[in-house]
Short mmCIF file of C-alpha atoms and ligand atoms in Angstrom, two decimals:
data_model
loop_
_atom_site.label_atom_id
_atom_site.label_comp_id
_atom_site.label_asym_id
_atom_site.label_seq_id
_atom_site.Cartn_x
_atom_site.Cartn_y
_atom_site.Cartn_z
CA MET A 1 -118.78 141.09 75.05
CA ILE A 2 -119.25 144.48 76.73
CA VAL A 3 -119.42 147.69 74.73
CA LEU A 4 -119.69 151.22 76.17
CA SER A 5 -121.83 153.32 73.84
CA GLY A 6 -123.29 156.65 72.89
CA GLY A 7 -125.79 157.03 70.08
CA THR A 8 -123.91 157.17 66.75
CA GLY A 9 -120.30 155.97 66.38
CA THR A 10 -120.54 152.93 68.66
CA PRO A 11 -123.92 151.79 67.29
CA LYS A 12 -122.21 151.77 63.86
CA LEU A 13 -119.60 149.40 65.28
CA ILE A 14 -122.28 147.26 66.95
CA GLN A 15 -124.06 146.99 63.59
CA GLY A 16 -120.94 145.20 62.33
CA LEU A 17 -120.38 143.25 65.55
CA ARG A 18 -123.85 141.72 65.22
CA LYS A 19 -122.73 140.03 62.00
CA LEU A 20 -120.02 138.21 63.94
CA VAL A 21 -121.37 137.64 67.44
CA ALA A 22 -124.83 136.46 68.55
CA ASP A 23 -126.96 139.23 70.07
CA GLU A 24 -127.29 137.15 73.28
CA GLU A 25 -123.56 137.61 73.81
CA ILE A 26 -123.57 141.38 73.49
CA THR A 27 -124.04 143.73 76.45
CA VAL A 28 -124.19 147.44 75.74
CA ILE A 29 -123.73 149.92 78.59
CA VAL A 30 -125.34 153.09 77.31
CA ASN A 31 -124.93 156.76 78.16
CA THR A 32 -128.03 158.37 79.69
CA ALA A 33 -126.68 161.87 80.35
CA GLU A 34 -128.38 163.15 77.18
CA ASP A 35 -131.83 162.00 78.37
CA ILE A 36 -134.45 164.71 78.25
CA THR A 37 -138.18 165.14 78.83
CA VAL A 38 -140.07 166.03 75.65
CA SER A 39 -143.78 166.86 75.98
CA GLY A 40 -143.91 164.94 79.25
CA ASN A 41 -142.16 161.85 77.91
CA HIS A 42 -138.77 160.49 78.93
CA VAL A 43 -136.58 160.36 75.83
CA SER A 44 -133.36 158.39 76.21
CA PRO A 45 -131.74 159.14 72.83
CA ASP A 46 -128.73 156.83 73.06
CA VAL A 47 -130.67 153.94 74.62
CA ASP A 48 -133.35 154.32 71.94
CA THR A 49 -130.81 154.24 69.09
CA VAL A 50 -129.40 150.99 70.52
CA LEU A 51 -132.92 149.56 71.02
CA TYR A 52 -133.83 150.37 67.42
CA LEU A 53 -130.55 148.98 66.11
CA PHE A 54 -131.11 145.60 67.78
CA SER A 55 -134.79 145.47 66.82
CA GLY A 56 -133.97 146.22 63.18
CA GLN A 57 -135.95 149.47 63.17
CA LEU A 58 -133.17 152.06 63.27
CA ASP A 59 -132.98 154.75 60.63
CA ASP A 60 -129.30 154.19 59.95
CA THR A 61 -129.08 157.11 57.56
CA LYS A 62 -129.51 159.53 60.50
CA TRP A 63 -128.53 157.19 63.37
CA TRP A 64 -131.57 158.24 65.42
CA GLY A 65 -135.25 157.40 65.21
CA ILE A 66 -137.16 154.70 63.40
CA LYS A 67 -136.91 154.21 59.65
CA ASN A 68 -139.96 155.37 57.69
CA ASP A 69 -141.42 156.91 60.85
CA THR A 70 -144.09 159.58 60.43
CA PHE A 71 -144.19 162.92 62.26
CA HIS A 72 -147.94 163.57 62.49
CA THR A 73 -147.89 164.43 66.21
CA ASN A 74 -144.88 166.69 65.95
CA ASN A 75 -146.40 168.46 62.91
CA ALA A 76 -149.76 168.87 64.63
CA LEU A 77 -148.05 170.42 67.64
CA GLN A 78 -146.09 172.77 65.37
CA ARG A 79 -149.32 173.89 63.70
CA MET A 80 -150.42 175.05 67.15
CA SER A 81 -147.09 176.90 67.51
CA PHE A 82 -145.69 174.37 69.99
CA ASN A 83 -142.15 173.48 69.06
CA GLU A 84 -140.77 170.42 70.78
CA LYS A 85 -137.13 170.31 71.83
CA LEU A 86 -136.47 167.20 69.74
CA MET A 87 -138.10 165.95 66.55
CA LEU A 88 -139.84 162.79 67.72
CA GLY A 89 -141.37 160.50 65.13
CA ASP A 90 -144.72 158.92 65.97
CA ALA A 91 -143.42 155.38 66.50
CA ASP A 92 -140.35 156.75 68.30
CA ARG A 93 -142.71 158.69 70.56
CA ALA A 94 -144.58 155.44 71.32
CA THR A 95 -141.35 154.02 72.79
CA CYS A 96 -141.00 157.10 74.99
CA ILE A 97 -144.68 157.00 76.05
CA PHE A 98 -144.30 153.33 77.06
CA ARG A 99 -141.06 154.06 78.96
CA THR A 100 -142.62 157.02 80.77
CA GLU A 101 -145.73 155.04 81.67
CA LEU A 102 -143.59 152.22 83.08
CA MET A 103 -141.53 154.69 85.08
CA ARG A 104 -144.63 156.50 86.32
CA ASN A 105 -145.76 153.14 87.67
CA GLY A 106 -142.54 152.67 89.59
CA ALA A 107 -140.06 151.06 87.18
CA ASN A 108 -136.57 152.48 87.09
CA LEU A 109 -134.88 153.25 83.75
CA THR A 110 -133.16 149.84 83.66
CA GLU A 111 -136.42 147.96 84.26
CA ALA A 112 -138.26 150.07 81.71
CA THR A 113 -135.49 149.41 79.16
CA GLN A 114 -135.70 145.66 79.85
CA LYS A 115 -139.44 145.78 79.25
CA LEU A 116 -138.97 147.70 75.99
CA SER A 117 -136.21 145.30 74.93
CA SER A 118 -138.27 142.20 75.52
CA GLY A 119 -141.30 143.83 73.88
CA LEU A 120 -139.17 144.43 70.80
CA GLY A 121 -137.80 140.87 70.86
CA ILE A 122 -134.22 141.98 71.57
CA LYS A 123 -131.78 139.30 72.74
CA ALA A 124 -128.87 141.59 73.58
CA SER A 125 -128.57 143.13 77.01
CA ILE A 126 -129.07 146.88 76.78
CA LEU A 127 -128.15 148.53 80.07
CA PRO A 128 -128.61 152.23 80.83
CA MET A 129 -125.42 153.29 82.65
CA CYS A 130 -127.34 154.38 85.77
CA ASP A 131 -130.86 154.89 87.06
CA GLU A 132 -130.24 158.31 88.61
CA LYS A 133 -131.05 161.43 86.61
CA VAL A 134 -127.89 162.93 85.17
CA ASP A 135 -127.74 165.77 82.68
CA THR A 136 -124.87 166.96 80.53
CA MET A 137 -124.93 170.75 80.74
CA VAL A 138 -122.86 173.16 78.71
CA ASN A 139 -121.96 176.65 79.84
CA THR A 140 -121.98 179.25 77.10
CA PRO A 141 -121.18 182.97 77.56
CA GLN A 142 -124.96 183.61 77.53
CA GLU A 143 -126.42 180.76 79.56
CA ARG A 144 -126.10 177.29 81.03
CA MET A 145 -128.01 174.90 78.80
CA HIS A 146 -128.81 171.20 78.53
CA PHE A 147 -126.66 169.43 75.92
CA GLN A 148 -129.75 168.79 73.76
CA ASP A 149 -130.59 172.51 73.76
CA PHE A 150 -127.02 173.24 72.72
CA TRP A 151 -126.71 170.54 70.06
CA VAL A 152 -130.24 170.31 68.65
CA GLY A 153 -131.77 173.66 69.66
CA ALA A 154 -128.73 175.88 69.01
CA HIS A 155 -127.15 173.60 66.33
CA GLY A 156 -123.94 173.34 68.40
CA GLU A 157 -123.07 176.92 67.48
CA PRO A 158 -122.58 178.75 70.83
CA GLU A 159 -119.10 179.05 72.27
CA VAL A 160 -118.72 176.52 75.10
CA LEU A 161 -116.95 177.59 78.28
CA ASP A 162 -117.25 174.27 80.10
CA VAL A 163 -119.15 171.00 80.23
CA ARG A 164 -120.55 169.60 83.48
CA ILE A 165 -122.56 166.48 84.21
CA SER A 166 -125.17 167.56 86.68
CA GLY A 167 -126.18 164.87 89.19
CA ILE A 168 -123.16 162.65 88.48
CA GLU A 169 -121.83 162.87 92.07
CA LYS A 170 -124.83 160.84 93.23
CA ALA A 171 -124.94 158.44 90.26
CA LYS A 172 -123.59 154.91 90.37
CA PRO A 173 -123.48 152.04 87.90
CA THR A 174 -126.62 149.92 88.24
CA LYS A 175 -126.41 146.44 89.77
CA GLU A 176 -127.02 145.06 86.26
CA VAL A 177 -124.03 147.01 84.91
CA LEU A 178 -121.88 145.83 87.84
CA ALA A 179 -122.93 142.19 87.29
CA ALA A 180 -122.14 142.41 83.57
CA LEU A 181 -118.72 143.88 84.27
CA GLU A 182 -118.09 141.22 86.91
CA SER A 183 -118.45 138.48 84.31
CA GLU A 184 -116.25 139.91 81.52
CA ASP A 185 -112.55 140.62 81.25
CA ASN A 186 -112.58 142.70 78.06
CA VAL A 187 -114.39 145.98 77.53
CA ILE A 188 -114.73 147.82 74.22
CA ILE A 189 -115.14 151.59 74.25
CA GLY A 190 -116.68 152.31 70.88
CA PRO A 191 -115.90 155.38 68.76
CA SER A 192 -118.24 157.68 70.66
CA ASN A 193 -117.87 161.23 71.91
CA PRO A 194 -115.36 160.95 74.79
CA ILE A 195 -116.81 163.98 76.61
CA THR A 196 -120.59 163.62 76.29
CA SER A 197 -121.11 159.90 75.62
CA ILE A 198 -118.28 157.95 77.28
CA GLY A 199 -117.32 160.67 79.81
CA PRO A 200 -120.54 160.27 81.86
CA ILE A 201 -120.18 156.46 81.96
CA LEU A 202 -116.60 156.74 83.22
CA ALA A 203 -117.61 159.39 85.76
CA LEU A 204 -120.01 157.04 87.58
CA LYS A 205 -118.94 156.20 91.10
CA GLY A 206 -116.31 153.44 91.10
CA MET A 207 -116.45 152.88 87.33
CA ARG A 208 -112.84 153.78 86.62
CA ASP A 209 -111.64 151.50 89.44
CA ILE A 210 -113.55 148.59 87.89
CA LEU A 211 -112.29 149.29 84.37
CA ARG A 212 -108.70 149.66 85.50
CA LYS A 213 -108.78 145.92 86.28
CA LYS A 214 -110.11 145.02 82.80
CA LYS A 215 -108.55 144.87 79.35
CA VAL A 216 -110.01 148.03 77.82
CA LEU A 217 -109.79 148.67 74.09
CA ALA A 218 -111.02 151.98 72.68
CA ILE A 219 -111.61 153.01 69.08
CA SER A 220 -110.93 156.67 68.37
CA PRO A 221 -113.87 158.77 67.14
CA ILE A 222 -111.31 161.37 66.03
CA ILE A 223 -109.45 160.87 62.75
CA GLY A 224 -106.59 163.31 62.27
CA ASN A 225 -107.75 166.51 63.95
CA ALA A 226 -111.50 166.19 63.61
CA PRO A 227 -114.37 163.93 64.65
CA VAL A 228 -116.20 162.03 61.92
CA SER A 229 -119.37 163.86 63.02
CA GLY A 230 -120.77 165.83 65.96
CA PRO A 231 -119.32 168.22 68.54
CA ALA A 232 -116.57 166.00 70.03
CA GLY A 233 -113.76 168.25 68.71
CA LYS A 234 -115.24 171.46 70.06
CA LEU A 235 -116.00 169.92 73.46
CA MET A 236 -112.62 168.16 73.80
CA LYS A 237 -110.91 171.48 73.15
CA THR A 238 -113.08 173.20 75.78
CA CYS A 239 -112.16 170.48 78.27
CA GLY A 240 -108.44 170.97 77.60
CA PHE A 241 -107.73 167.90 75.46
CA PRO A 242 -105.99 167.95 72.08
CA VAL A 243 -108.42 167.17 69.25
CA SER A 244 -106.70 163.97 68.11
CA SER A 245 -106.66 160.28 68.90
CA ILE A 246 -103.98 161.10 71.50
CA GLY A 247 -106.48 163.48 73.10
CA VAL A 248 -109.06 160.69 73.16
CA ALA A 249 -106.54 158.39 74.89
CA GLU A 250 -105.86 161.21 77.38
CA CYS A 251 -109.61 161.49 78.13
CA TYR A 252 -109.68 157.80 79.05
CA GLY A 253 -106.39 157.91 80.93
CA ASP A 254 -105.19 154.94 82.95
CA ILE A 255 -108.21 152.69 82.36
CA LEU A 256 -107.11 152.24 78.75
CA ASP A 257 -104.92 149.37 77.56
CA PHE A 258 -105.28 149.46 73.77
CA MET A 259 -106.28 152.09 71.26
CA VAL A 260 -107.45 151.55 67.69
CA ILE A 261 -106.85 154.59 65.51
CA ASP A 262 -107.50 155.21 61.85
CA GLU A 263 -104.90 154.16 59.31
CA LYS A 264 -104.99 157.70 57.85
CA ASP A 265 -104.02 159.18 61.21
CA THR A 266 -100.49 160.59 61.12
CA VAL A 267 -99.98 160.85 64.89
CA ASP A 268 -96.77 159.43 66.29
CA GLU A 269 -97.58 156.13 67.96
CA ASN A 270 -94.79 156.78 70.46
CA ASP A 271 -96.82 159.68 71.85
CA PHE A 272 -99.34 157.21 73.29
CA THR A 273 -98.84 155.58 76.66
CA VAL A 274 -100.89 152.57 75.48
CA LYS A 275 -100.44 150.10 72.63
CA VAL A 276 -101.86 151.43 69.37
CA PHE A 277 -103.29 149.54 66.39
CA LYS A 278 -104.08 151.15 63.06
CA CYS A 279 -106.82 150.19 60.62
CA ASP A 280 -109.64 151.70 58.58
CA THR A 281 -112.11 152.97 61.19
CA LEU A 282 -114.42 154.93 58.90
CA MET A 283 -117.68 152.96 58.90
CA THR A 284 -119.44 154.14 55.76
CA SER A 285 -121.18 150.78 55.16
CA VAL A 286 -122.25 147.72 57.12
CA GLU A 287 -119.38 145.83 55.46
CA LYS A 288 -116.88 148.37 56.77
CA SER A 289 -118.44 148.20 60.25
CA GLU A 290 -118.13 144.43 60.16
CA ALA A 291 -114.49 144.63 59.05
CA LEU A 292 -113.68 146.97 61.94
CA ALA A 293 -115.58 144.76 64.38
CA GLN A 294 -113.65 141.73 63.10
CA ARG A 295 -110.37 143.58 63.64
CA VAL A 296 -111.41 144.46 67.19
CA LEU A 297 -112.37 140.84 67.93
CA ASP A 298 -109.07 139.62 66.48
CA LEU A 299 -107.15 142.09 68.62
CA LEU A 300 -109.06 141.12 71.76
CA GLY A 301 -108.42 137.46 70.93
CA ASP A 302 -104.70 138.17 70.69
CA ILE A 303 -104.77 140.31 73.81
CA ARG A 304 -106.70 137.78 75.89
P1 LIG B 1 -124.01 160.71 69.99
O1 LIG B 1 -124.58 160.14 71.24
O2 LIG B 1 -124.98 160.83 68.86
O3 LIG B 1 -123.14 161.90 70.20
O4 LIG B 1 -123.09 159.57 69.41
P2 LIG B 1 -121.71 158.94 69.82
O5 LIG B 1 -121.03 159.69 70.90
O6 LIG B 1 -121.92 157.47 69.97
O7 LIG B 1 -120.96 159.12 68.45
C1 LIG B 1 -120.43 160.34 68.03
C2 LIG B 1 -118.99 160.12 67.67
O8 LIG B 1 -118.91 159.03 66.73
C3 LIG B 1 -118.36 161.31 66.99
O9 LIG B 1 -117.34 161.82 67.81
C4 LIG B 1 -117.83 160.76 65.67
O10 LIG B 1 -116.54 161.23 65.37
C5 LIG B 1 -117.81 159.27 65.89
N1 LIG B 1 -118.05 158.52 64.67
C6 LIG B 1 -119.17 158.50 63.92
N2 LIG B 1 -119.00 157.68 62.85
C7 LIG B 1 -117.75 157.18 62.94
C8 LIG B 1 -116.98 156.28 62.13
O11 LIG B 1 -117.41 155.78 61.11
N3 LIG B 1 -115.71 156.01 62.54
C9 LIG B 1 -115.17 156.56 63.69
N4 LIG B 1 -113.92 156.25 64.01
N5 LIG B 1 -115.86 157.41 64.47
C10 LIG B 1 -117.14 157.70 64.10
#
């Protein structure tokens, strides 16, 4: 089972999927274009959320960080007037210190993630989308800024003129990602931000060509005319897509075979070029995540 993921909507789906499928059978290909260096440490926010989900540590009220984490280091730095770009909890920071140390000693991001995974006793395969450095950058009327500076630092408020993924021309799926895709016919694109979370994965060299040959099912992160959370609506609009599940399908284009949209969505199913299924996609509890995951598995079973 292969799932393409960002750091909030798709991890919610995976939380339900884990009730139905053994972790060993789940491979998650994770966005790394939001990675950022914080106080010298490599933070991989989406990878870390997935690591914490599978190791049972995730704070699933916020969908980032470790539950009951403390913030002593961050607070101590603030007392000295040093404000970090991201709020890193102490245990969360330990993950990033370990990753950075591994990478300083020659590991690539995939190898470092494998080491973290096995250290945390994770059975699923968590694969960063690529090992090259790629950065989602947003252009505002004032400046060009890293996505994290826009979303966390500036609270997503500035007007966005365009979104670019710096370094993507040289980035390719890792050999581990290619091997995983080689061995699976079905791919699930979870309900993640199509511009900043799934967009970078699809923009990797050759990725769309590979996915075009697979059965790809996507779940819309947009219900009606708004995302459930986050800046997907604003960024889709900037990139010229309608803010709707049809817009999400347009972002994915010809790699997509099936689209799951919310039962409350009033869009005309005939406006899609792919087959559409409707169900409750709002995952406000683990039970609801499991029900959606079950629906997705049923659909893939039928589609197979
Ligand atoms: P990020 O890396 O934190 O931006 O996280 P993702 O890209 O993985 O997830 C953000 C997207 O998840 C947003 O566009 C939300 O609309 C979507 N999302 C969050 N919760 C839900 C949910 O319960 N149902 C659906 N359909 N989408 C959701």
